Amino acid sequence: MPLTVAQLSESALLERILPRLQSPHGDPSGVLLGPGDDAALVAAPDGRVLLSVDTQVQDMDFRLQWPNGYRTSGFDVGWKAAAQNLSDINAMGGDATSLVVSLTLPGTTAVGWVEDLADGLTAAIRELGASACSVVGGDLGRGTEISVTAAVTGSLRGRSPVVRSGARPGDVVVLAGTVGRAAAGLALLESSHGYGSLGADLLRLVECQCRPRPPLQAGPAAAQAGATAMMDISDGLVRDAHRLASASSVRVDFHPEALKSLSSPLVAAAGLLDADPLEWVLGGGEDHGLLATVNPNVMPLAGFTAVGSIKAGHAEVTVGSEPPANVGWDHFAD
Amino acid sequence: MPLTVAQLSESALLERILPRLQSPHGDPSGVLLGPGDDAALVAAPDGRVLLSVDTQVQDMDFRLQWPNGYRTSGFDVGWKAAAQNLSDINAMGGDATSLVVSLTLPGTTAVGWVEDLADGLTAAIRELGASACSVVGGDLGRGTEISVTAAVTGSLRGRSPVVRSGARPGDVVVLAGTVGRAAAGLALLESSHGYGSLGADLLRLVECQCRPRPPLQAGPAAAQAGATAMMDISDGLVRDAHRLASASSVRVDFHPEALKSLSSPLVAAAGLLDADPLEWVLGGGEDHGLLATVNPNVMPLAGFTAVGSIKAGHAEVTVGSEPPANVGWDHFAD
């Protein structure tokens, strides 16, 4: 039997976690006071701090064992906790500066799973390129289900925040990162197609669900280039674009051919599962791609692809100026 | 049947919560961007930000229905979420500037309970005097148990942070706020003495458990006065003092007569429950009182009472230079 968290005191568990949260080259210089006191102290060089929070709950946001046989590792959950929080800062045009992480764990949770979670947090911060960020504190507690909440701070480094309400008719709608792949990966995890039987292309879709890779360089670059509106796609392209449309009082019109090309990496998975790849593109969110609007004169914008345009009119989302009628709109309604 | 969260969309639930999170006089000037985008933006006037996170989980940190009949209200849980986070900032000598709150809710949770939680957050911020703070964002999700995580930011306004490691032999150990009352309140809640039968003095102890009142003015004042070490008492006086002793490599010696006078408000409850009031004083934490050490030349320090002194020697906690032997030390060991 593996060692469980019920067999360790809080401080003994912390002693196993904290060394795994160290940055590879020591704490970034912005960490003025790390774990060990009632609060951490982090630099906010331009006198402002971005702040967000996200939670993952077992059986709601991930399953420990998926129908296709894949077992979610602590590494996956730690990675995703970091990724989705770092993405929120990216979406404002900022660089993440710190994370605090609260873990709620059943007593039966293996200590190794929790150590793995710490490794996943650290790996995501490093591999996604959030070089100014580290984990500066947290909270440990018990519950009947695993729940992981991270809060993140970020710095705009003097830039203006890019909000959802600034899109104007005539702007180009651009996308960085991917969309629909995490949803395809989720469908594979929920299917009866054994995890061990999947080829490399399909495994990459599963990985996109379990370890998303938000394009962290794209947010600050878009802010610098004068993006008029921005948000990350966490709940689905249409649903999130509808929020941007509402905040900006404009219509977001996607180009059908752009959506088609976004769906092409999903065709094989869709064939296997008898699914429509366009539904994943329109409804899938957890890739944490970045949706922005920019004045046409800043195009091309490195890292982004044009996927639509902003039109005057009611706050709505269209595809080729038509309602996205055949793609299960109801699933995506607020 | 009351309306439940399962009957509302996320956005409909948010529409009911957000108006209740408004500050009575509008957002404090430090909130540069509130809810509605991927991250909030908060002023950090001295170029640094304090950050902490705390979680409460149903049946671990509170019961919806206690053995004595009391039903925990959403207001209680919201108040406590704010209070314990605000206390972390207080313990560093800072003023809280913002909260983000993540709610995990079973679908059967009454919407009214959640609205009440939002009211409790707002009330605690106002009544505890955190006038520079407001709720700037959050996350809503489902789970099988109620879980509430808040993260808090704070500003030192140019002061140095007061950490746990700065206590020096000769310092006076001082306490602001109360200790042991929340533990006595917990014992009453867990008892068979019906809530409705309790007199005003005992009800105040229950209230201290459900709606703690950390002394938020005391932390910045102690920092200003040059406190050498500080922390809030969240896990018990002896256990937390032991952490301070370890971080500072000193012995914390409590004065027996000071502890006795801290236990006098608990004597009636202890009599009713056949308990030792000194155990509550030494082991109870959730009042979120403030423990600090100061040079004798800054005494008296407004808002604080002297309760002990710092001695050279092994990192340990003593009472009148003796181990606190008869008070269940094992319960409080790390």
Coordinates of C-alpha atoms in Angstrom, one line a residue, chain A residues 9-11 32-33 36-45 47-55 57 60 88-89 91-92 98-102 104 136-139 142-145 147 149 151 153 156 161-165 230-232 234-235 239 243 334, chain B residues 9-11 32-33 36-45 47-55 57 60 88-89 91-92 98-102 104 136-139 142-145 147 149 151 153 156 161-165 230-232 234-235 239 243 334:
Chain A
S9 CA 1.1 15.4 9.6
E10 CA 0.4 18.6 7.8
S11 CA 4.0 19.7 8.3
L32 CA 10.3 39.1 -1.8
L33 CA 9.0 36.6 0.7
G36 CA 6.6 30.2 5.6
D37 CA 4.7 33.2 6.9
D38 CA 1.0 34.1 7.0
A39 CA 1.3 35.7 3.5
A40 CA 3.9 35.9 0.8
L41 CA 5.2 39.2 -0.5
V42 CA 5.6 39.7 -4.3
A43 CA 6.9 42.6 -6.3
A44 CA 4.4 44.6 -8.3
P45 CA 6.8 46.8 -10.2
G47 CA 2.3 49.6 -8.8
R48 CA -0.6 47.4 -9.9
V49 CA -1.3 43.6 -9.6
L50 CA -3.5 41.3 -11.7
L51 CA -5.3 38.7 -9.7
S52 CA -7.4 35.6 -10.6
V53 CA -8.5 32.3 -9.1
D54 CA -9.5 28.9 -10.6
T55 CA -10.6 25.6 -9.0
V57 CA -12.7 19.4 -8.5
M60 CA -16.3 17.5 -12.2
D88 CA -6.0 34.3 -17.0
I89 CA -3.0 36.6 -16.6
A91 CA -5.5 37.0 -21.3
M92 CA -5.1 40.5 -19.7
S98 CA 3.2 34.2 -8.3
L99 CA 0.8 31.4 -7.5
V100 CA -0.7 30.3 -4.2
V101 CA -2.3 26.8 -4.2
S102 CA -4.9 25.4 -1.9
T104 CA -8.1 19.7 -0.4
V136 CA 4.8 31.4 -3.0
G137 CA 2.3 29.8 -0.6
G138 CA -0.8 27.7 -0.1
D139 CA -3.1 25.8 2.2
R142 CA -9.0 17.5 4.1
G143 CA -12.2 16.7 2.2
T144 CA -14.0 13.8 0.7
E145 CA -13.0 14.8 -2.9
S147 CA -10.1 20.0 -5.0
T149 CA -7.6 26.0 -6.2
A151 CA -4.8 32.0 -7.3
T153 CA -0.9 37.3 -9.5
L156 CA 1.3 44.4 -16.8
P161 CA -4.9 45.8 -19.3
V162 CA -6.7 44.4 -22.3
V163 CA -10.4 43.9 -21.3
R164 CA -13.3 42.2 -23.1
S165 CA -15.2 45.4 -23.8
M230 CA -8.8 39.9 -25.3
M231 CA -9.8 36.9 -23.3
D232 CA -8.8 33.3 -23.0
S234 CA -11.8 28.5 -21.3
D235 CA -15.5 27.6 -21.8
R239 CA -19.6 30.9 -25.6
R243 CA -19.1 37.2 -23.7
D334 CA -24.6 31.1 -20.7
Chain B
S9 CA -27.1 28.8 -15.0
E10 CA -23.7 30.0 -13.9
S11 CA -24.3 33.5 -15.3
L32 CA -8.6 49.4 -11.0
L33 CA -10.6 46.6 -12.7
G36 CA -15.9 40.7 -15.5
D37 CA -12.6 40.0 -17.1
D38 CA -10.1 37.1 -16.9
A39 CA -8.3 38.8 -14.0
A40 CA -8.9 41.8 -11.8
L41 CA -6.4 44.7 -11.5
V42 CA -5.7 46.1 -8.1
A43 CA -3.4 48.9 -7.0
A44 CA -0.2 48.0 -5.2
P45 CA 0.9 51.5 -4.2
G47 CA 5.3 48.3 -5.6
R48 CA 4.7 45.1 -3.6
V49 CA 1.7 42.9 -2.9
L50 CA 1.0 40.5 0.0
L51 CA -0.8 37.3 -1.0
S52 CA -2.4 34.4 0.9
V53 CA -5.1 31.8 0.4
D54 CA -7.4 29.8 2.7
T55 CA -10.1 27.2 2.2
V57 CA -14.6 22.6 3.4
M60 CA -14.1 19.6 8.0
D88 CA -3.4 36.7 7.2
I89 CA -2.7 40.1 5.8
A91 CA -0.5 39.2 10.6
M92 CA 2.1 40.6 8.1
S98 CA -8.8 42.7 -2.5
L99 CA -10.3 39.2 -2.3
V100 CA -11.1 36.6 -5.0
V101 CA -13.4 33.8 -4.0
S102 CA -13.9 30.4 -5.5
T104 CA -17.6 24.8 -5.1
V136 CA -12.8 41.6 -7.2
G137 CA -13.4 38.2 -8.8
G138 CA -14.0 34.5 -8.3
D139 CA -14.8 31.2 -9.7
R142 CA -19.8 22.1 -8.8
G143 CA -18.8 19.4 -6.3
T144 CA -20.3 17.0 -3.9
E145 CA -19.4 19.1 -0.8
S147 CA -15.8 24.3 -0.5
T149 CA -11.5 29.2 -1.1
A151 CA -7.3 34.5 -1.8
T153 CA -4.0 40.6 -1.5
L156 CA 2.2 47.1 3.5
P161 CA 6.7 42.9 6.5
V162 CA 6.7 41.4 10.0
V163 CA 7.7 37.8 9.7
R164 CA 7.9 34.9 12.2
S165 CA 11.6 34.7 12.4
M230 CA 4.1 38.4 14.2
M231 CA 1.6 35.8 13.1
D232 CA -2.1 35.2 13.5
S234 CA -5.2 30.1 13.5
D235 CA -4.2 26.7 14.7
R239 CA 1.1 25.3 18.2
R243 CA 6.2 27.9 14.8
D334 CA 2.9 19.8 14.2

